[in-house]
PDB file of C-alpha atoms in Angstrom:
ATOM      1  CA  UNK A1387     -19.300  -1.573 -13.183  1.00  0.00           C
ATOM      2  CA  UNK A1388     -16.425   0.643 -12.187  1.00  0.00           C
ATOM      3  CA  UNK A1389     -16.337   2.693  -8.696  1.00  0.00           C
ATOM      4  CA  UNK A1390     -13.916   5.847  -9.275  1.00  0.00           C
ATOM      5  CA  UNK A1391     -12.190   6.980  -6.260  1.00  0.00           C
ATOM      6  CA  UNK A1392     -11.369  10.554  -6.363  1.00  0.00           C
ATOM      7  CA  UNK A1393      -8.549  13.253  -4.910  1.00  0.00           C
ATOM      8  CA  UNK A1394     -10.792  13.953  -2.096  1.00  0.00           C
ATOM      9  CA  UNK A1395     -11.141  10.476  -0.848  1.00  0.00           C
ATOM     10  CA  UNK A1396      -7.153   9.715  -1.490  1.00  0.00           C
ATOM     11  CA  UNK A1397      -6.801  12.858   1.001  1.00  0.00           C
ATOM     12  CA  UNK A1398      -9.366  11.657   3.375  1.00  0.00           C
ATOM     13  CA  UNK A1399      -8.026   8.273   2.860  1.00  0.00           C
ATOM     14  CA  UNK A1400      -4.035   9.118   4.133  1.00  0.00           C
ATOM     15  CA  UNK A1401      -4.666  11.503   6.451  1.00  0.00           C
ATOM     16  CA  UNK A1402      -6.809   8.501   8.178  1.00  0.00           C
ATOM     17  CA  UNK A1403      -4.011   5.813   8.104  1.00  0.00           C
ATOM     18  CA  UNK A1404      -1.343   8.422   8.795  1.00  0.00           C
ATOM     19  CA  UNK A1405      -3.277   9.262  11.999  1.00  0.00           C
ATOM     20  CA  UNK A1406      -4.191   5.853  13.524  1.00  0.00           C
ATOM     21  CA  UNK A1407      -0.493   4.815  12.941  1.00  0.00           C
ATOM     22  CA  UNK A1408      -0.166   8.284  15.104  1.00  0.00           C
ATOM     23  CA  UNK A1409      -2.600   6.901  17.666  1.00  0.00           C
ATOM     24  CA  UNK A1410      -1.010   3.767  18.219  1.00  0.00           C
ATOM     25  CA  UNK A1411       2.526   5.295  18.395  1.00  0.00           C
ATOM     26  CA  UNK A1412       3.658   3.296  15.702  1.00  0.00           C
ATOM     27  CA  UNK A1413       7.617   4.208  14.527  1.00  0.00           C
ATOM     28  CA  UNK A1414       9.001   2.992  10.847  1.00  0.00           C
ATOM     29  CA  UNK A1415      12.388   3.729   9.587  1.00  0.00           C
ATOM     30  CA  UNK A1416      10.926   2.939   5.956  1.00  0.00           C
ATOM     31  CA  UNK A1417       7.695   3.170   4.090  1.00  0.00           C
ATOM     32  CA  UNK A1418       7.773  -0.004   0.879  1.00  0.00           C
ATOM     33  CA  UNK A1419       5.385   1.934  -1.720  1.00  0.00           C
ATOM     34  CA  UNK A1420       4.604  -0.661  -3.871  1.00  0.00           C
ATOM     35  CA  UNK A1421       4.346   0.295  -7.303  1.00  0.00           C
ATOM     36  CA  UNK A1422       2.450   1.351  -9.210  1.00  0.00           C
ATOM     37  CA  UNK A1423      -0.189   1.673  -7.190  1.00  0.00           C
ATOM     38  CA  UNK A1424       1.068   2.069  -3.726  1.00  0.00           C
ATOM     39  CA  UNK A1425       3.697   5.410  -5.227  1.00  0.00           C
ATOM     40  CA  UNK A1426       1.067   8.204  -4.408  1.00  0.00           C
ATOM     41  CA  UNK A1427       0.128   6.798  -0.790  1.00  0.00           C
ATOM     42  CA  UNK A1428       3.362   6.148  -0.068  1.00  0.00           C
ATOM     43  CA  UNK A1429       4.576   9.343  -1.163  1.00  0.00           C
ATOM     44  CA  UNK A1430       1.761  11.268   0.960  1.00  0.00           C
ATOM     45  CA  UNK A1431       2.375   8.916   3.870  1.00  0.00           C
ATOM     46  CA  UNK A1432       5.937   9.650   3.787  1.00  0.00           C
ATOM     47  CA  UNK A1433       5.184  13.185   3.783  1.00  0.00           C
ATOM     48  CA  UNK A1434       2.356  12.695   6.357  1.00  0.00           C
ATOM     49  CA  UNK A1435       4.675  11.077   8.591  1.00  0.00           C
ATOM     50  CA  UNK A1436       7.794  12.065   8.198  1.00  0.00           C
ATOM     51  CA  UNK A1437       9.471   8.839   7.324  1.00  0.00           C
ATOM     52  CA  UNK A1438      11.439   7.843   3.796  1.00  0.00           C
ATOM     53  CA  UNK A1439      10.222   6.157   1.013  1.00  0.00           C
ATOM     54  CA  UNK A1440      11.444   3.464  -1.339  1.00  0.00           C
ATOM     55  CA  UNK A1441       9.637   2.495  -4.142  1.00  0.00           C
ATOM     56  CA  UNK A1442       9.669  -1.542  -4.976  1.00  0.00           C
ATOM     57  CA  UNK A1443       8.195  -2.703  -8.822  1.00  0.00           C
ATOM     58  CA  UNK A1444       6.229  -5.558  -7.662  1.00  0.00           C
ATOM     59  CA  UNK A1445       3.753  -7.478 -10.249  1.00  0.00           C
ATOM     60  CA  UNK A1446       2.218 -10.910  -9.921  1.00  0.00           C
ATOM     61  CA  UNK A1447       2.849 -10.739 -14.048  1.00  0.00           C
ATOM     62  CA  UNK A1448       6.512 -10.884 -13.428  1.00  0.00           C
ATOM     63  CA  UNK A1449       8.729 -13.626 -13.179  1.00  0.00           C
ATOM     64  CA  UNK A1450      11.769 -11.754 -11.665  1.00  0.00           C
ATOM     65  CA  UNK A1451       9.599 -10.193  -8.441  1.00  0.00           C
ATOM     66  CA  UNK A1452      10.770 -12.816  -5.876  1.00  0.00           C
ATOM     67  CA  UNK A1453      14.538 -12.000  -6.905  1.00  0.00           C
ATOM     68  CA  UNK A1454      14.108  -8.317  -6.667  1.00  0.00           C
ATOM     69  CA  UNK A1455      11.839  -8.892  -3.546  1.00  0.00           C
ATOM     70  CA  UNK A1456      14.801 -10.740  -1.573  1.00  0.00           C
ATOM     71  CA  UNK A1457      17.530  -8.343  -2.722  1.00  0.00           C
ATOM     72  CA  UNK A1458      15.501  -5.459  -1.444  1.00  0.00           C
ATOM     73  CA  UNK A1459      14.698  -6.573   1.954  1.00  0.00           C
ATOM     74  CA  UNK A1460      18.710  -8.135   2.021  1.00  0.00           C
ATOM     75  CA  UNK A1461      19.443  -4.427   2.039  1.00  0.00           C
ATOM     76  CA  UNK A1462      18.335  -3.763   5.511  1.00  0.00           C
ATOM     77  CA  UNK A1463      19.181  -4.604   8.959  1.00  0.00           C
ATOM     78  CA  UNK A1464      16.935  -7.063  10.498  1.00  0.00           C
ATOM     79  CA  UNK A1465      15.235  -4.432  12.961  1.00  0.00           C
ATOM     80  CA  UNK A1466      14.275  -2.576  10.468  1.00  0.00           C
ATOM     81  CA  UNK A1467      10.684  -1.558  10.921  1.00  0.00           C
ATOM     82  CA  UNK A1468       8.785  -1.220   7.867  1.00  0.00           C
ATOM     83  CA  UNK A1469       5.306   0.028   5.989  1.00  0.00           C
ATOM     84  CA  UNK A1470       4.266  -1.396   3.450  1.00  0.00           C
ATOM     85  CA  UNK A1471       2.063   0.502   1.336  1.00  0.00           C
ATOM     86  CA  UNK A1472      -0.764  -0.638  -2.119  1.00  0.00           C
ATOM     87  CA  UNK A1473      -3.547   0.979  -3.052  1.00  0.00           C
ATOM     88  CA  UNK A1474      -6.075  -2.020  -2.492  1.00  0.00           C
ATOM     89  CA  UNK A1475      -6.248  -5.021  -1.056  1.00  0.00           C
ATOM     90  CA  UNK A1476      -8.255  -6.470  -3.855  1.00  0.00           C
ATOM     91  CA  UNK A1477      -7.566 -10.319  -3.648  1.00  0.00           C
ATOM     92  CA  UNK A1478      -5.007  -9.532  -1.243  1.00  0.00           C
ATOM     93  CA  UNK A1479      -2.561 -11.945  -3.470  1.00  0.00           C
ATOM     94  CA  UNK A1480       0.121  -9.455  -3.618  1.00  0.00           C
ATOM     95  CA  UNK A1481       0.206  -8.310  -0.109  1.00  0.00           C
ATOM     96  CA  UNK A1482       0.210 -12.494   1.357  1.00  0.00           C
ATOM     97  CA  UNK A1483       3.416 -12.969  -1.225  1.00  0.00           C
ATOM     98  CA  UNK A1484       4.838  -9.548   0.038  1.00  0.00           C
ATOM     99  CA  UNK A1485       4.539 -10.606   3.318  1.00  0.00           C
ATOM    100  CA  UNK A1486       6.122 -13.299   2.864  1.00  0.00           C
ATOM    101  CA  UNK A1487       9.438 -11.933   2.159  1.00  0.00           C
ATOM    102  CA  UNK A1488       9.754  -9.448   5.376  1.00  0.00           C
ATOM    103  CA  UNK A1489       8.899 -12.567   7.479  1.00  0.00           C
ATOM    104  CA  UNK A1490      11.578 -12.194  10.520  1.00  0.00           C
ATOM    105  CA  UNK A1491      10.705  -8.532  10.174  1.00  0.00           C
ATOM    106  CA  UNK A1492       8.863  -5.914  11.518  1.00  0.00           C
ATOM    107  CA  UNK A1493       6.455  -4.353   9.231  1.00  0.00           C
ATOM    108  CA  UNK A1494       2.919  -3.564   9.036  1.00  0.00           C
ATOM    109  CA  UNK A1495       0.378  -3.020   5.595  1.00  0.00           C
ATOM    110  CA  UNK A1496      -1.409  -0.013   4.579  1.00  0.00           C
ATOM    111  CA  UNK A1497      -4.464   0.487   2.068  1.00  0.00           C
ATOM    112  CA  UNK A1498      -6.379   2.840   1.075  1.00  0.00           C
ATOM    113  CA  UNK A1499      -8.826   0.224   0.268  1.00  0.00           C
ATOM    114  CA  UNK A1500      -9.819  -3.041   1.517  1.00  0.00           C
ATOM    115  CA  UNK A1501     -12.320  -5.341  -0.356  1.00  0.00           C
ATOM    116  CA  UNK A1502     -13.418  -7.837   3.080  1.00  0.00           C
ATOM    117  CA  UNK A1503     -15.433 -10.063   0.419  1.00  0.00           C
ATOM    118  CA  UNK A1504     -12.451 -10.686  -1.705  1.00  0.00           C
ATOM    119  CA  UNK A1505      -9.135 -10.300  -0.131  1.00  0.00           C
ATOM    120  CA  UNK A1506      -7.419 -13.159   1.512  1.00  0.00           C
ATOM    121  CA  UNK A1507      -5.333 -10.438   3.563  1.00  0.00           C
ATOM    122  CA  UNK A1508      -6.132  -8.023   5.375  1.00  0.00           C
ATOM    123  CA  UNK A1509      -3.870  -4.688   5.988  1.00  0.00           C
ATOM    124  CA  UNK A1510      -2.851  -3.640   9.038  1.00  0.00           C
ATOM    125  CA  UNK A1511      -3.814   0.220   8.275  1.00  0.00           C
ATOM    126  CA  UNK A1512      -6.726   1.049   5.805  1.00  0.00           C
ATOM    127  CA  UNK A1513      -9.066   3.490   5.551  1.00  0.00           C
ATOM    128  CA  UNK A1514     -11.637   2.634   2.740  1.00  0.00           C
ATOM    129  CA  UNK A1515     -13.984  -1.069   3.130  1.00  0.00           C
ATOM    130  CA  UNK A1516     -15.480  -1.293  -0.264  1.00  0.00           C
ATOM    131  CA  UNK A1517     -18.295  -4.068  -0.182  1.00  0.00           C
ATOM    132  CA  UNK A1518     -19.662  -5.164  -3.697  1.00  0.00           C
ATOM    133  CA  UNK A1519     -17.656  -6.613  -7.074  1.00  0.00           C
ATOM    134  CA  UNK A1520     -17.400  -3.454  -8.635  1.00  0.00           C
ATOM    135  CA  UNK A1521     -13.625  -2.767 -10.248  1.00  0.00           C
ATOM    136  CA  UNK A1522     -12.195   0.527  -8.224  1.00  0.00           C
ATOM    137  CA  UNK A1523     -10.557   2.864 -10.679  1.00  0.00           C
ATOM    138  CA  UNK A1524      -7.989   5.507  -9.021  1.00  0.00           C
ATOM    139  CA  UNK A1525      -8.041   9.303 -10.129  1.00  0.00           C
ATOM    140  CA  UNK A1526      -4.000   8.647 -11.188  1.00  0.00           C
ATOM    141  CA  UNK A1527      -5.091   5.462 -13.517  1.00  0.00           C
ATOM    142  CA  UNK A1528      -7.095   7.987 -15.300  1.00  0.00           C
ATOM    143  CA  UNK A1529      -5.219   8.684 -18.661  1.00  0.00           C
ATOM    144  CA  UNK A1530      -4.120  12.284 -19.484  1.00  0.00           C
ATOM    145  CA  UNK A1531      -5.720  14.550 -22.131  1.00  0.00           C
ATOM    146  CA  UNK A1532      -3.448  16.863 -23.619  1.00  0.00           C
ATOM    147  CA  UNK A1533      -4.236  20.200 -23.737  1.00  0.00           C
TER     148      UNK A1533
END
C-alpha cells in the first residue's frame, strides 16, 4: 500500500515548519537539504525563510557518506547554526547518523513527515504524523511522461 503525498500538502507542509521556526524565533545561517529527498523542502524553506541552502548527497547505500559528511560540516565555523532538512523521518536512521556529525553544533531537523511508529528520531520541525505501514510516495518521485 502506497500513500501519495501531493503539491498541496508539500505547500501546506513548509509553510507549517517555516512558521513555527518563525514562532519560536529560531535564526540559521544554513539550511543542510539532504538529498534527494530533502532538495525541494529545503529549497522552499530557504525561500520561505530567507536563509541559504546547501545541498549534501547523503545515502545509507554509500560507503563514502561519513567522509563527505565530516568534510562538509569541517567547512563551517563552530557557531554555525544549522537546519537540517529530509523529507521523512521514516526509520529515522539517516537523521540519528546525521546528527551525529553536527554534534558540538547547533542545528535543528525538519520533516515534512514523521512516522512516530517507526522512526527512532524524531525532528525538531515537522508538519505531517503519518500513523500506519503504508510506503509514502512524494509527487517529485513520480516519474515524468513525455509529452
Amino acid at each position: 500500500m502506497t500513500r501519495k503525498y501531493l503539491q498541496p500538502e508539500f505547500d501546506r507542509d513548509c509553510e507549517i515548519i517555516a512558521n513555527n521556526i518563525r514562532r519560536d524565533n529560531k535564526k540559521y545561517d544554513v539550511i543542510v537539504a539532504l538529498g534527494r529527498g530533502g532538495i525541494p523542502a529545503g529549497t522552499r524553506l530557504g525561500n520561505l525563510l530567507n536563509i541559504p541552502v546547501e545541498v549534501v548527497q547523503y545515502s545509507l547505500k554509500d560507503d563514502t557518506r561519513a567522509a563527505r559528511m565530516l568534510d562538509f560540516v569541517n567547512r563551517f565555523s563552530l557557531n554555525t547554526r544549522f537546519l537540517i532538512v529530509d523529507d521523512i523521518s521514516d526509520s529515522g536512521t539517516t537523521l540519528q547518523e546525521i546528527a551525529s556529525f553536527f554534534d558540538g553544533t547547533v542545528f535543528h531537523t525538519a520533516t515534512l513527515v514523521f512516522k512516530p511508529q517507526t522512526s527512532r528520531y524524531r525532528p525538531t520541525y515537522l508538519a505531517t504524523i503519518h500513523m500506519g505501514d503504508a510506503w509514502v510516495e512524494f509527487f517529485w518521485e513520480e516519474p515524468l511522461i513525455a509529452k
